[in-house]
PDB file of C-alpha atoms in Angstrom:
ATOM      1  CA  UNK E   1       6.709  -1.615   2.562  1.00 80.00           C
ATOM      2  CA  UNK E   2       9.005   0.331   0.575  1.00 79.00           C
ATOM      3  CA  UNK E   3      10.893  -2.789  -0.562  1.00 87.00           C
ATOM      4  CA  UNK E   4       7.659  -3.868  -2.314  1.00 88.00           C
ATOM      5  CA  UNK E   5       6.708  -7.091  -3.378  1.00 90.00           C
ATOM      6  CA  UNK E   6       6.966  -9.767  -6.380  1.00 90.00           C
ATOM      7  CA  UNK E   7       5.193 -12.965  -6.655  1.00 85.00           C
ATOM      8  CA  UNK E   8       7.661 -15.641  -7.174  1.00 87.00           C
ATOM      9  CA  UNK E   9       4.761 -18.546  -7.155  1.00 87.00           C
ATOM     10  CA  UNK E  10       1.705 -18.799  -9.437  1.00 83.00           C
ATOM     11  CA  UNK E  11      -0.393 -19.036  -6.138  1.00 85.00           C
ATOM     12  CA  UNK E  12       1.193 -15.306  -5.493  1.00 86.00           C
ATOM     13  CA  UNK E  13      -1.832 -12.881  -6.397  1.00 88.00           C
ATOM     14  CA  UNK E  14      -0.440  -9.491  -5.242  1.00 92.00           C
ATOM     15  CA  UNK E  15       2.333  -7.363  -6.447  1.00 93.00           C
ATOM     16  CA  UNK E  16       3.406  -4.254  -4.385  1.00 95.00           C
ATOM     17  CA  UNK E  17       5.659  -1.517  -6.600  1.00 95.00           C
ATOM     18  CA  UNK E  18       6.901   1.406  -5.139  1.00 94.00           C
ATOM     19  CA  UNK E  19       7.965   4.637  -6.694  1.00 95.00           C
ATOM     20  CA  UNK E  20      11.156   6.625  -6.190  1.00 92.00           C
ATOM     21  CA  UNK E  21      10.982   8.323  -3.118  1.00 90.00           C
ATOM     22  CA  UNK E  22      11.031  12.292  -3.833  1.00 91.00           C
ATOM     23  CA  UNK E  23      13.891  15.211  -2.337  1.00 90.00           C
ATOM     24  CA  UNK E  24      11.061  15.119   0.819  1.00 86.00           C
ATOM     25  CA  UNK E  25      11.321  11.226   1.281  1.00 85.00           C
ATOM     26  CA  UNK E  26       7.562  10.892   0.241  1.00 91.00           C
ATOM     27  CA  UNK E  27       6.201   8.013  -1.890  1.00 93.00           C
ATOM     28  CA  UNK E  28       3.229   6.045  -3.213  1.00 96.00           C
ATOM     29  CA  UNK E  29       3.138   2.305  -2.831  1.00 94.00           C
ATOM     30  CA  UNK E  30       1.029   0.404  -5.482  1.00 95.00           C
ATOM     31  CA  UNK E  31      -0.498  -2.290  -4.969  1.00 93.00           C
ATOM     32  CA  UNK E  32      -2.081  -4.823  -7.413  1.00 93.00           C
ATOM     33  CA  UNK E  33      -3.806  -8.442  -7.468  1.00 88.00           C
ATOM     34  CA  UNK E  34      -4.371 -11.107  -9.883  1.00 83.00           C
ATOM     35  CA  UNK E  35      -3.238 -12.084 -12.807  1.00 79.00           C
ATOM     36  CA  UNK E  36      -3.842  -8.923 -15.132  1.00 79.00           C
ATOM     37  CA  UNK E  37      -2.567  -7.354 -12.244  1.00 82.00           C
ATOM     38  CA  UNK E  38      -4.878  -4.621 -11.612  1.00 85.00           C
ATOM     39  CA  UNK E  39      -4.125  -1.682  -9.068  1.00 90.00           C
ATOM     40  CA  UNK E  40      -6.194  -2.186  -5.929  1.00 90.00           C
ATOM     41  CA  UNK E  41      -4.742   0.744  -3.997  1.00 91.00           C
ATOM     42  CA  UNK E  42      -2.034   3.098  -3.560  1.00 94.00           C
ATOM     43  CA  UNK E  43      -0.675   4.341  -0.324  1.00 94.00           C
ATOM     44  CA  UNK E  44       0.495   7.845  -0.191  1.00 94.00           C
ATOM     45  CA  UNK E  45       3.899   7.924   2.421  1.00 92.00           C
ATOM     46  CA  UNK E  46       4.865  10.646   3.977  1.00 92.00           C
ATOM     47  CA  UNK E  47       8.604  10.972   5.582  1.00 85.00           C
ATOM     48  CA  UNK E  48       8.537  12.184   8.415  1.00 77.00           C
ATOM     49  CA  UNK E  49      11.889  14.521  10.047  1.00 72.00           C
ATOM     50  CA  UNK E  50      14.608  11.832  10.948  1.00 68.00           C
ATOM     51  CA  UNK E  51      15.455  14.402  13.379  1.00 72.00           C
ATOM     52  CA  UNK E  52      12.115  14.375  15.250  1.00 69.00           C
ATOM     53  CA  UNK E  53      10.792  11.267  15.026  1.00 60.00           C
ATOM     54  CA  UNK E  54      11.031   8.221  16.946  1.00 64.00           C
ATOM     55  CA  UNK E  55      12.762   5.320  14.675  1.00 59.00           C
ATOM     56  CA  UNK E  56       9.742   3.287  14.789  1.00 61.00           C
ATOM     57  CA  UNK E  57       7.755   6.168  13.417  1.00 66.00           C
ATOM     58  CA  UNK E  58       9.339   7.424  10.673  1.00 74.00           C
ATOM     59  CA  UNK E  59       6.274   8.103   8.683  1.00 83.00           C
ATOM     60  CA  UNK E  60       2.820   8.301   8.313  1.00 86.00           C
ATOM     61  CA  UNK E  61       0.199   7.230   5.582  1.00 89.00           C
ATOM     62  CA  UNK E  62      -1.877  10.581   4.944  1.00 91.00           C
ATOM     63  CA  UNK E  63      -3.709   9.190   1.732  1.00 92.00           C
ATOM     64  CA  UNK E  64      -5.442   5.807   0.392  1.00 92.00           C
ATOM     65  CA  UNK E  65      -7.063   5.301  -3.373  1.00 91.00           C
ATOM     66  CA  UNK E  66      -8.529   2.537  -4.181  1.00 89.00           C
ATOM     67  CA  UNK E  67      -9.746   1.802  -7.825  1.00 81.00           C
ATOM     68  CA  UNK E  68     -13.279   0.262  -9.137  1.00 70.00           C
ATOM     69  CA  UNK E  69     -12.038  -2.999 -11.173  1.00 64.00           C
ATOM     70  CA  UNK E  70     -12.445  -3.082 -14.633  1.00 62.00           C
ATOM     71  CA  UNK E  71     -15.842  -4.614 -15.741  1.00 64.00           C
ATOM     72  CA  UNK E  72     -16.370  -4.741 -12.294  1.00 61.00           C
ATOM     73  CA  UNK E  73     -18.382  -1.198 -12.042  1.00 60.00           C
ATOM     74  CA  UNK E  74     -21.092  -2.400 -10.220  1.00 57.00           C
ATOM     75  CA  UNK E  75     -19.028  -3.778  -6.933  1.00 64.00           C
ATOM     76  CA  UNK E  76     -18.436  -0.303  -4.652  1.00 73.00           C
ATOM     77  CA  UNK E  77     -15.911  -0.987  -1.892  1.00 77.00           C
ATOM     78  CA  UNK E  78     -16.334   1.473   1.017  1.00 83.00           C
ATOM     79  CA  UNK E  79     -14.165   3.877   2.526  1.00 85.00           C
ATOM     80  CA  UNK E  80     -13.282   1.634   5.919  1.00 90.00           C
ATOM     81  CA  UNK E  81     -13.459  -1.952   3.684  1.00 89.00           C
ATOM     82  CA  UNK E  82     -10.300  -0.225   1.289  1.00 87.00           C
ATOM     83  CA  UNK E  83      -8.863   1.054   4.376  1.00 88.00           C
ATOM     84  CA  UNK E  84      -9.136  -2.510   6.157  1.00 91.00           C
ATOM     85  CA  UNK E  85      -7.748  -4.483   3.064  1.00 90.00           C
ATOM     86  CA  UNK E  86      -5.166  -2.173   2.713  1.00 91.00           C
ATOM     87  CA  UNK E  87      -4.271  -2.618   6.603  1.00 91.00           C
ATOM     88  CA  UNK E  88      -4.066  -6.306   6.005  1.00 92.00           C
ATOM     89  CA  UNK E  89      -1.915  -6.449   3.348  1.00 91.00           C
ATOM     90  CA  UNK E  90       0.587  -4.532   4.856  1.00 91.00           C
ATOM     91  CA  UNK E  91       0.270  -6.249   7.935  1.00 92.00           C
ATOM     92  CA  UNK E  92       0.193  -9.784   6.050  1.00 91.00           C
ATOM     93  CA  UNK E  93       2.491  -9.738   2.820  1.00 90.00           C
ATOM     94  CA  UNK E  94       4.408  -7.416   3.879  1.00 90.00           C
ATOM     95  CA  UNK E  95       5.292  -7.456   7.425  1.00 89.00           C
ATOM     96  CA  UNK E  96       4.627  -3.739   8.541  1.00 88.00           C
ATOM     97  CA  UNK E  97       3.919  -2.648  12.194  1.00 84.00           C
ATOM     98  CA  UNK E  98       1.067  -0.196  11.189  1.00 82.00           C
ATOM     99  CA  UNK E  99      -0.045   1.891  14.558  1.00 75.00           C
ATOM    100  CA  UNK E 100      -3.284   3.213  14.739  1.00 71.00           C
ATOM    101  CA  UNK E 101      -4.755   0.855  12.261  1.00 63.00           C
TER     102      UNK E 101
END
């Protein structure tokens, strides 16, 4: 997740960018889709304590956002259906063992 991803076909439609972890570890992962490459989402990471935590669970996700499209006002996505899409795409495009999704 935190290497992000960069279409390197036309037929690619998402683009994952993520920001420079802080002191903490934390981050936000961005993701966007299509060709104007509008933000669907952003993932809020949180590091968890090397010293405490098991390898495999290093960190948590404590916050989702997903954005209304541009000109696309009218199309709400729900709470669980941002949730779910963002699940996927981790899961998918980028490979991620997500627990408790």
């Amino acid at each position: 997740m935190l290497k992000g991803f960069m279409p390197t076909a036309m037929e690619d439609k998402w683009m994952v960018i993520t920001d420079t972890p802080d002191a903490q570890g934390n981050t936000v992962v961005h993701a966007y889709h299509g060709w104007a490459a509008h933000e669907q989402f952003s993932l809020t990471i949180a590091a968890g304590n090397p010293n405490e935590t098991e390898v495999k669970n290093w960190a948590t996700i404590p916050k989702i956002s997903w954005k209304v499209q541009p000109g696309r006002q009218e199309v709400q996505v729900s709470e669980k259906e941002a949730k779910q899409r963002a699940v996927d795409l981790c899961k998918g495009l980028l490979h991620c063992d997500l627990e408790n999704a």
